Coordinates of C-alpha atoms in Angstrom, one line a residue:
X1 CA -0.3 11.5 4.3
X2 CA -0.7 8.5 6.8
X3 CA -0.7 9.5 10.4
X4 CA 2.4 8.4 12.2
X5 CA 2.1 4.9 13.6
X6 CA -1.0 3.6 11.9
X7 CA -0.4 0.2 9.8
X8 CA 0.0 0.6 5.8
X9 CA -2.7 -1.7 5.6
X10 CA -4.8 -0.1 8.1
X11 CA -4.2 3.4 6.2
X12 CA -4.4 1.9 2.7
X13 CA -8.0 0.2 3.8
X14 CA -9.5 3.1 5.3
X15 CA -8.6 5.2 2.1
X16 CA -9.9 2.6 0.1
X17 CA -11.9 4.8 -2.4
X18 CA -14.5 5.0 0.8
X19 CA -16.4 8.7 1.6
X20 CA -14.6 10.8 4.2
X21 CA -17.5 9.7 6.1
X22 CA -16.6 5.6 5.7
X23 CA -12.9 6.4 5.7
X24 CA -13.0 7.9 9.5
X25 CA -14.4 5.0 10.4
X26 CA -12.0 2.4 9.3
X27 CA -8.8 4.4 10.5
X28 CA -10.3 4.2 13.6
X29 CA -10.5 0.3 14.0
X30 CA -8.7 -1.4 16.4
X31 CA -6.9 -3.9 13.5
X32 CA -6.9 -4.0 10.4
X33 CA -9.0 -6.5 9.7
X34 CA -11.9 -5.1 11.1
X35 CA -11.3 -1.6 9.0
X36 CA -11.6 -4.1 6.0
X37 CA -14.9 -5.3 7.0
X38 CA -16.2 -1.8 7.8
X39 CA -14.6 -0.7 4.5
X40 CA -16.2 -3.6 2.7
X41 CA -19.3 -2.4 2.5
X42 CA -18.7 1.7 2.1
X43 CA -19.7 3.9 -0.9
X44 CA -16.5 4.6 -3.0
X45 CA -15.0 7.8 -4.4
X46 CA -15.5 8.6 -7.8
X47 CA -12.8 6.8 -9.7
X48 CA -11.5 5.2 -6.7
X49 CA -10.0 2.4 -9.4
X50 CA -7.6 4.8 -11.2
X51 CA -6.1 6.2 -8.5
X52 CA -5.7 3.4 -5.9
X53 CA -2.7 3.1 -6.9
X54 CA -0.9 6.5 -6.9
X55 CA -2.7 6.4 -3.2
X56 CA -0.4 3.0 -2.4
X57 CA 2.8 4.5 -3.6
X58 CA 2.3 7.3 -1.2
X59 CA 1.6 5.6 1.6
X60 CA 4.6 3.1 1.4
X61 CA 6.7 5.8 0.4
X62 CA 5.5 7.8 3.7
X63 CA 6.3 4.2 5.4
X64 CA 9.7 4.0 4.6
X65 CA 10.8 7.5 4.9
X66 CA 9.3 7.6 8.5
X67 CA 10.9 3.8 9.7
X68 CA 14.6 3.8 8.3
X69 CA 15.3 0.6 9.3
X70 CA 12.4 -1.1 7.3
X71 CA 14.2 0.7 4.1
X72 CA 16.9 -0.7 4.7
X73 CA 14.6 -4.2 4.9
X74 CA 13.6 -3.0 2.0
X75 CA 16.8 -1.9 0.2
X76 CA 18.6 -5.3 1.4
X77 CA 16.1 -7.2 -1.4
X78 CA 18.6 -5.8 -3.7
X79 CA 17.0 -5.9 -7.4
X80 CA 15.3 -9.4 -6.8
X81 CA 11.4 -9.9 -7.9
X82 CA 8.8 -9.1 -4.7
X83 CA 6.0 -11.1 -4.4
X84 CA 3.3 -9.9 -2.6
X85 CA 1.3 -12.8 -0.7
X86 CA -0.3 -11.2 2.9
X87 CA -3.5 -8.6 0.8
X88 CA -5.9 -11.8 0.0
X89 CA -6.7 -9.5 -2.6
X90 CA -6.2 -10.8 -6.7
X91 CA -5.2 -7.1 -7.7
X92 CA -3.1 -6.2 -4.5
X93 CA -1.4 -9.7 -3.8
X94 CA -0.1 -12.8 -5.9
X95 CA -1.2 -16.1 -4.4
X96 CA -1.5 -17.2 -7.7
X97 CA -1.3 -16.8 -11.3
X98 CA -4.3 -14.7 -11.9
X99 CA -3.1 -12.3 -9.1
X100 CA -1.7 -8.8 -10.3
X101 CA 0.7 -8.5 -7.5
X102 CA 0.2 -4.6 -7.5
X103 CA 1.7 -4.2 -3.5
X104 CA 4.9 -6.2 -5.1
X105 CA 5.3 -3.8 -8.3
X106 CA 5.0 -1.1 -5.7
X107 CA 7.3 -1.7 -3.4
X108 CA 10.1 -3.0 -5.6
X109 CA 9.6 1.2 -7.2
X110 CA 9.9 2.5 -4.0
X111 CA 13.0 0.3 -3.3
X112 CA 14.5 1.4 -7.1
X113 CA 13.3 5.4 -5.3
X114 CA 15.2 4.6 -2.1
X115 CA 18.4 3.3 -4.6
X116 CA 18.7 6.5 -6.1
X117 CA 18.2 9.0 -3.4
X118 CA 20.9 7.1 -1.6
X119 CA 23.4 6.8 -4.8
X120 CA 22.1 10.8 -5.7
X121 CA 20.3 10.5 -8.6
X122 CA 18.0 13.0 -8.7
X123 CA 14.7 11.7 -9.9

């Protein structure tokens, strides 16, 4: 779990696959862009690539629930397509065509999550 008041894209690079060791370090940068560049070079965790994305979903779903009025940021997207354009990354963001959009995909299940806890499905 993120630590309260730490940026998603802070949290999400310093648990970027990176050693404990790499990870400490990037949490504690002062923005995120410099926790990228110290993550940039750090050793990854074994299978880093197939989980990186369970690791996301947490941490926006550990966003939303702890800043209510970003869900409702969220929630007032209604069912609408969300591109992802602020990760410079061609598997997190969607700049362009060859881009997988992967923040976008993830926060428009979080927002479907958000729907039906408030409407009382029970997932």
């Amino acid at each position: 779990m993120p630590r309260t008041g730490a940026s998603r894209r802070r949290c999400a690079t310093s648990t970027d696959g990176q050693r404990p060791t790499g990870s400490r370090r990037s949490r504690a940068a002062s923005n995120p862009q410099v926790a990228r560049d110290l993550a940039a070079g750090a050793e990854r965790r074994p299978h880093w690539p197939d989980v990186r994305l369970a690791v996301m979903a947490d941490l926006l779903r550990a966003k939303f629930l702890q800043h209510p009025d970003l869900a409702e940021v969220l929630l007032a997207t209604g069912d609408g397509r969300i591109h992802y354009r602020f990760a410079n990354s061609p598997f997190w963001d969607t700049r362009d065509s060859a881009r997988r959009n992967w923040i976008g995909r993830l926060l428009e299940l979080v927002r479907a999550e958000l729907v039906a806890e408030r409407v009382g499905f029970q997932l």
